[in-house]
PDB file of C-alpha atoms in Angstrom:
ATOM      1  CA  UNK V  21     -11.740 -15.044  22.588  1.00 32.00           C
ATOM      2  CA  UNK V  22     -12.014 -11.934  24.549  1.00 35.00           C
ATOM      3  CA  UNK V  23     -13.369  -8.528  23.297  1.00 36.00           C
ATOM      4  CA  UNK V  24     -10.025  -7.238  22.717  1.00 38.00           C
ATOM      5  CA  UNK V  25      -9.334  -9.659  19.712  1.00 38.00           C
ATOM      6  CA  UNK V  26      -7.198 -12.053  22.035  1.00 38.00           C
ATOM      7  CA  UNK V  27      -7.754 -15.370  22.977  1.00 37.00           C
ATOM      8  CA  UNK V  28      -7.516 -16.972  26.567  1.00 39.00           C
ATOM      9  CA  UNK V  29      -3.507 -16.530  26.616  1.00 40.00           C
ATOM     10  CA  UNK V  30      -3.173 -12.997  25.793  1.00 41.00           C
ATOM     11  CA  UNK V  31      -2.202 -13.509  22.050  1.00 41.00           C
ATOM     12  CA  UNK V  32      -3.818 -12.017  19.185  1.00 40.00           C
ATOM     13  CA  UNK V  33      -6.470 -14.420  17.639  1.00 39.00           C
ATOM     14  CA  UNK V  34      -4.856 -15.933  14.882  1.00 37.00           C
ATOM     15  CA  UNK V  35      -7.133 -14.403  12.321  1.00 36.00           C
ATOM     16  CA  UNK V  36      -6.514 -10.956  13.599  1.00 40.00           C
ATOM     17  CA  UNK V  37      -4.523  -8.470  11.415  1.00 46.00           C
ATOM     18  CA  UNK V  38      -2.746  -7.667  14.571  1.00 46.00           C
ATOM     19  CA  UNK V  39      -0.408 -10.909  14.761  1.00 55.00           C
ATOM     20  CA  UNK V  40       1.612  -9.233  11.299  1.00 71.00           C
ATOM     21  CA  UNK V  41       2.571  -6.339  14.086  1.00 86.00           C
ATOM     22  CA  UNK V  42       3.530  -7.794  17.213  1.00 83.00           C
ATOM     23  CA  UNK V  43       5.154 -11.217  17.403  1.00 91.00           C
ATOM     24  CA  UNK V  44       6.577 -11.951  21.105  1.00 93.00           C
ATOM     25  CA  UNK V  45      10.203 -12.102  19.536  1.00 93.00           C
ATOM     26  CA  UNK V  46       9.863  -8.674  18.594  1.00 95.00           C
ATOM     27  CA  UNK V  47       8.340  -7.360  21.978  1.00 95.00           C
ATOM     28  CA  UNK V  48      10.439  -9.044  24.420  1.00 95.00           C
ATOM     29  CA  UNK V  49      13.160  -7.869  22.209  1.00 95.00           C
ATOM     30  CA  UNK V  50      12.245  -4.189  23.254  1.00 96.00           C
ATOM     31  CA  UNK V  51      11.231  -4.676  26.566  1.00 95.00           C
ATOM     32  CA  UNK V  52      14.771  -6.702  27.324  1.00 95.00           C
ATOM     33  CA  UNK V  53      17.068  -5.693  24.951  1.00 95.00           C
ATOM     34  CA  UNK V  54      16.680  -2.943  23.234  1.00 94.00           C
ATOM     35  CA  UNK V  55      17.515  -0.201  25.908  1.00 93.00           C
ATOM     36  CA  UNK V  56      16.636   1.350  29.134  1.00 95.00           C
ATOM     37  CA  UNK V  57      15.644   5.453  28.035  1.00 98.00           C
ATOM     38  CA  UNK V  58      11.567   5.302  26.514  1.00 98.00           C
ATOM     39  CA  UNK V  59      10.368   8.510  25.289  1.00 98.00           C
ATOM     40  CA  UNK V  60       6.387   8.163  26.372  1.00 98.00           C
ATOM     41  CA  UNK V  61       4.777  10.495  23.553  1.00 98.00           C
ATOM     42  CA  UNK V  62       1.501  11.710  25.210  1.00 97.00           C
ATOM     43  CA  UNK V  63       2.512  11.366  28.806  1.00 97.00           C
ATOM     44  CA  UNK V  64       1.622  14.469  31.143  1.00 96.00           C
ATOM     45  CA  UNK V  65       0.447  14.294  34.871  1.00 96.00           C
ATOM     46  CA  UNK V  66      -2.983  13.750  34.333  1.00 96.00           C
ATOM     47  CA  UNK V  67      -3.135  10.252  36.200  1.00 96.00           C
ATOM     48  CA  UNK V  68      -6.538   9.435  34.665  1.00 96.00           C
ATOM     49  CA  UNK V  69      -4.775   8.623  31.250  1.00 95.00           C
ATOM     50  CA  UNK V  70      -3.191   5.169  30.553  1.00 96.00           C
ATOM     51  CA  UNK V  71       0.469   6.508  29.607  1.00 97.00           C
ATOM     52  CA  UNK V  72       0.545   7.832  33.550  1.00 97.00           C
ATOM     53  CA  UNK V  73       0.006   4.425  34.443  1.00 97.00           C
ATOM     54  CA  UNK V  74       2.136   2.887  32.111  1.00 97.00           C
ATOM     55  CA  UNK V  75       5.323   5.200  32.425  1.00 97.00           C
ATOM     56  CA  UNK V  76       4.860   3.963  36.349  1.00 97.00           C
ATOM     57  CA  UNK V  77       5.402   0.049  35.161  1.00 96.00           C
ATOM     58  CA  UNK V  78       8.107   1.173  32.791  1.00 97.00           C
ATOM     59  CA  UNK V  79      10.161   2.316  35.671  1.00 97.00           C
ATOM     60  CA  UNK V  80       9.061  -0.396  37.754  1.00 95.00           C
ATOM     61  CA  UNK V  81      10.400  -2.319  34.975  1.00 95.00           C
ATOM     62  CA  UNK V  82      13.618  -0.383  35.530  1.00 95.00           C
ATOM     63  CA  UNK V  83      13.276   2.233  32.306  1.00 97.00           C
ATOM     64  CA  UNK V  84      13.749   5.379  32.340  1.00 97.00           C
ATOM     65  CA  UNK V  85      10.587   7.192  31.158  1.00 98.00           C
ATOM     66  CA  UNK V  86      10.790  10.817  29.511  1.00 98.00           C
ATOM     67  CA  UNK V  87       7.643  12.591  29.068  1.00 98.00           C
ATOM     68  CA  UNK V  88       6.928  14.102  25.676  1.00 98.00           C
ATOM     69  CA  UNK V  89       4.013  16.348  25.567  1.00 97.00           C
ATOM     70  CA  UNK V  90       3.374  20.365  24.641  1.00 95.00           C
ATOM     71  CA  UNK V  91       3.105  21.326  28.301  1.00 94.00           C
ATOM     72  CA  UNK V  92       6.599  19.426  28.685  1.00 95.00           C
ATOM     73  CA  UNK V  93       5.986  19.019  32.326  1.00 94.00           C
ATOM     74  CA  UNK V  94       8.071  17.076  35.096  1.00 96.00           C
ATOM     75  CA  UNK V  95       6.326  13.168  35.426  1.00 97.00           C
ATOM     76  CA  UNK V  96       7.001  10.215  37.749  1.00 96.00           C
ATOM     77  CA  UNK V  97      10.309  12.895  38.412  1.00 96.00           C
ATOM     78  CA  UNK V  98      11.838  12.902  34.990  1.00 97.00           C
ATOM     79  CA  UNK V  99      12.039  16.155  32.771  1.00 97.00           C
ATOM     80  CA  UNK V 100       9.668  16.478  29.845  1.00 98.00           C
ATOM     81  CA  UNK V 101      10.370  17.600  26.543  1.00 98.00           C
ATOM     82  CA  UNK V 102       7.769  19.198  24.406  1.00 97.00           C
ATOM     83  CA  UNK V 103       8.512  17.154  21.717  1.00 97.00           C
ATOM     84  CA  UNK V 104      11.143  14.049  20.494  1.00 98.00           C
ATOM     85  CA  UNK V 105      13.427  16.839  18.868  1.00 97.00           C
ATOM     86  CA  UNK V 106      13.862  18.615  22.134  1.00 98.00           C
ATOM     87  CA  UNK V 107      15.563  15.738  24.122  1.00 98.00           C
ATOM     88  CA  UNK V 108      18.980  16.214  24.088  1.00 98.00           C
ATOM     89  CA  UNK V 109      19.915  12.381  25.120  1.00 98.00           C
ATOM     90  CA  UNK V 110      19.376   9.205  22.874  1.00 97.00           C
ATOM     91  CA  UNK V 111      16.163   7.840  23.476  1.00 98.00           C
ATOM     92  CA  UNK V 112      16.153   3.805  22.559  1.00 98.00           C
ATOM     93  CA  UNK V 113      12.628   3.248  22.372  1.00 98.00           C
ATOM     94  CA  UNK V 114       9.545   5.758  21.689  1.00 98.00           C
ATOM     95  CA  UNK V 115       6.174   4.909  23.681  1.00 98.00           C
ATOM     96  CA  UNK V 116       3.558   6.506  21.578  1.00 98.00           C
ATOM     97  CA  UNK V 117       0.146   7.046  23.279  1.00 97.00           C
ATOM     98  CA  UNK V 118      -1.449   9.795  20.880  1.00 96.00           C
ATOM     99  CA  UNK V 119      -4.646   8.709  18.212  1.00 94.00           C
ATOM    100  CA  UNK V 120      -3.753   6.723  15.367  1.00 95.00           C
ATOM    101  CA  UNK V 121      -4.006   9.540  12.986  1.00 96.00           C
ATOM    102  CA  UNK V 122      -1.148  11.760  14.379  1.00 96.00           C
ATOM    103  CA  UNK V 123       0.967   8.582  15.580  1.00 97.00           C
ATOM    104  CA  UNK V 124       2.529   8.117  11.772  1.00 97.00           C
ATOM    105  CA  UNK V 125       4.474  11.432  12.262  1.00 97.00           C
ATOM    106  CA  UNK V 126       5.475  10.346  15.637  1.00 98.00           C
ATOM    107  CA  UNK V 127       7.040   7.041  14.206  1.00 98.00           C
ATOM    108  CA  UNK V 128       8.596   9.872  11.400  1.00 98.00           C
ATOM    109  CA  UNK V 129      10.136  11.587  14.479  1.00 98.00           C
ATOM    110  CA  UNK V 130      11.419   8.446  16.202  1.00 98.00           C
ATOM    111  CA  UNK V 131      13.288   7.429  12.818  1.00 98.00           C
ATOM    112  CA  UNK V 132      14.917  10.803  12.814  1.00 98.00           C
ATOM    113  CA  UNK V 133      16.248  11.304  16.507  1.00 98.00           C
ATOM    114  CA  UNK V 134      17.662   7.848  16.169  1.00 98.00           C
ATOM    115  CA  UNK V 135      15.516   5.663  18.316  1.00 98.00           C
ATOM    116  CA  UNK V 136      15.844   1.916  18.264  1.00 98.00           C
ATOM    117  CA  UNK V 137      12.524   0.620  18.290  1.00 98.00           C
ATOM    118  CA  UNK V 138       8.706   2.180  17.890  1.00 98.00           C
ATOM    119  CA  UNK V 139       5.718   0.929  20.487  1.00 98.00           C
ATOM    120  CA  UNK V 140       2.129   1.705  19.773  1.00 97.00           C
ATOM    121  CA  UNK V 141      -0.289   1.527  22.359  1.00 96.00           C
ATOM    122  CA  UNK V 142      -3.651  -0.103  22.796  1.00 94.00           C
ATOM    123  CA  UNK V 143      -5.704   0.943  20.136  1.00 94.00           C
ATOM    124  CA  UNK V 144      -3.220   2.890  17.889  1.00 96.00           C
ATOM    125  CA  UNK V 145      -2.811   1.158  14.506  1.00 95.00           C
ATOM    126  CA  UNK V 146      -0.950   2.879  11.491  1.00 96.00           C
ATOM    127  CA  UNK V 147       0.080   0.040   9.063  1.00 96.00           C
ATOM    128  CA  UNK V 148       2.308   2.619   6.673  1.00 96.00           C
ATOM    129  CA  UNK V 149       3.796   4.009   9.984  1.00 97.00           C
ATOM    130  CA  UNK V 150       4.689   0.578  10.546  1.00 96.00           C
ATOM    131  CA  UNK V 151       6.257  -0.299   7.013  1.00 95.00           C
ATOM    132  CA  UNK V 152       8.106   3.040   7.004  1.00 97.00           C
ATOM    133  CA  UNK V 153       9.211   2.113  10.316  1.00 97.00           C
ATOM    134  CA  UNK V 154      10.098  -0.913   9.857  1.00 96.00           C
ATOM    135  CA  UNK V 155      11.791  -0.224   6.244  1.00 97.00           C
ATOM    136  CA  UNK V 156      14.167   2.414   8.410  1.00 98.00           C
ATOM    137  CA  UNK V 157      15.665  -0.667  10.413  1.00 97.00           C
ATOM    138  CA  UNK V 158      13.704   0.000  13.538  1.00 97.00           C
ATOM    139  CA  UNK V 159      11.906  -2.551  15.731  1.00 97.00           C
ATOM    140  CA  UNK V 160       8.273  -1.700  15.708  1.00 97.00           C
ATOM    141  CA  UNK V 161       4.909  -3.124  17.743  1.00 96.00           C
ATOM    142  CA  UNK V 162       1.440  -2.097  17.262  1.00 96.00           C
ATOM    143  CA  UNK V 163      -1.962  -2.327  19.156  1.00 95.00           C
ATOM    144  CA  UNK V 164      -0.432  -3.876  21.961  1.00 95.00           C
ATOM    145  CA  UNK V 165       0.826  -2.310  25.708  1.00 95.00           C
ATOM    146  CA  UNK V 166       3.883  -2.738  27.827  1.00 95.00           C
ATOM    147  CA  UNK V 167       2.392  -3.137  30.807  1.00 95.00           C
ATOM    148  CA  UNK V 168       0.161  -6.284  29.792  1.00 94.00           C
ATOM    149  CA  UNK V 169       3.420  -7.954  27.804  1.00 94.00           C
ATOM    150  CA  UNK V 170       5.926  -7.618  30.617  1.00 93.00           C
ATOM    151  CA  UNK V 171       3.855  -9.887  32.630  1.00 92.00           C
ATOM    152  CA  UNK V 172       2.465 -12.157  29.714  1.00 90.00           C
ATOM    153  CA  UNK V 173       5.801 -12.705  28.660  1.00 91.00           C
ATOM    154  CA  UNK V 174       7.562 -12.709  31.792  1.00 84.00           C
ATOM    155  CA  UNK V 175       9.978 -10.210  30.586  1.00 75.00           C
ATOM    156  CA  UNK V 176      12.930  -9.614  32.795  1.00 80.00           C
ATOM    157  CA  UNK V 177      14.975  -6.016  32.267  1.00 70.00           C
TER     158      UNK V 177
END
């Protein structure tokens, strides 16, 4: 097993309490079906934080990437929005790369502008974000990063 909780193929260690929040069903249904507009809550231009590097293999991956953070600043040459609220387009999936204890009001947000599906990065874990989520109809996937399950899975866009 590796020191991320995964074994040797990149999936959760079967006793891990991640497995309940991220089957491959679920996240190859976001990354191929669910849409092409992903709200990345945290992303700014600092390009020493993961969601800069991520939101670049998002539109690798042929999404569009909106940055959502206060400064609402232009990234990867999309328009940011200060916050979910402010984007005045549909936005199928939201990215969310803030700590685990502000991330449950992000999923609130997502649920209420309409989005599709809910991703939490690498390290954020909210398990009543994710049963509120869930019990709102959206797709949801926890502790677990785009960028590493587009390859793992092959996912095609």
């Amino acid at each position: 097993m590796n020191t991320d909780g995964r074994n040797a193929d990149g999936n959760a260690d079967s006793g891990s309490a991640v497995d309940s929040y991220a089957d491959d069903a679920t996240i190859r249904r976001i990354l191929e079906d669910t849409g092409g507009t992903w709200a990345v809550v945290g992303l700014s231009n600092n390009s020493s934080r993961a969601a800069y590097g991520v939101a670049q293999v998002l539109q690798r991956f042929g999404k569009r990437v909106v940055p959502v953070h206060p400064k609402a600043e232009t990234v990867h040459g999309e328009q940011g929005y200060a916050s979910l609220a402010d984007i005045p387009f549909p936005v199928d999936v939201v990215d969310v790369f803030v700590n685990s204890e502000l991330a449950g009001s992000v999923a609130d947000e997502a649920v209420a502008v309409g989005a599709k599906a809910v991703w939490f990065q690498l390290g954020v874990v909210d398990p009543d974000a994710y049963r509120r989520t869930r019990a709102a109809g959206l797709d949801m996937v926890m502790d677990r990063c785009p960028a590493i399950e587009i390859p793992r899975l092959g996912a095609r866009a």
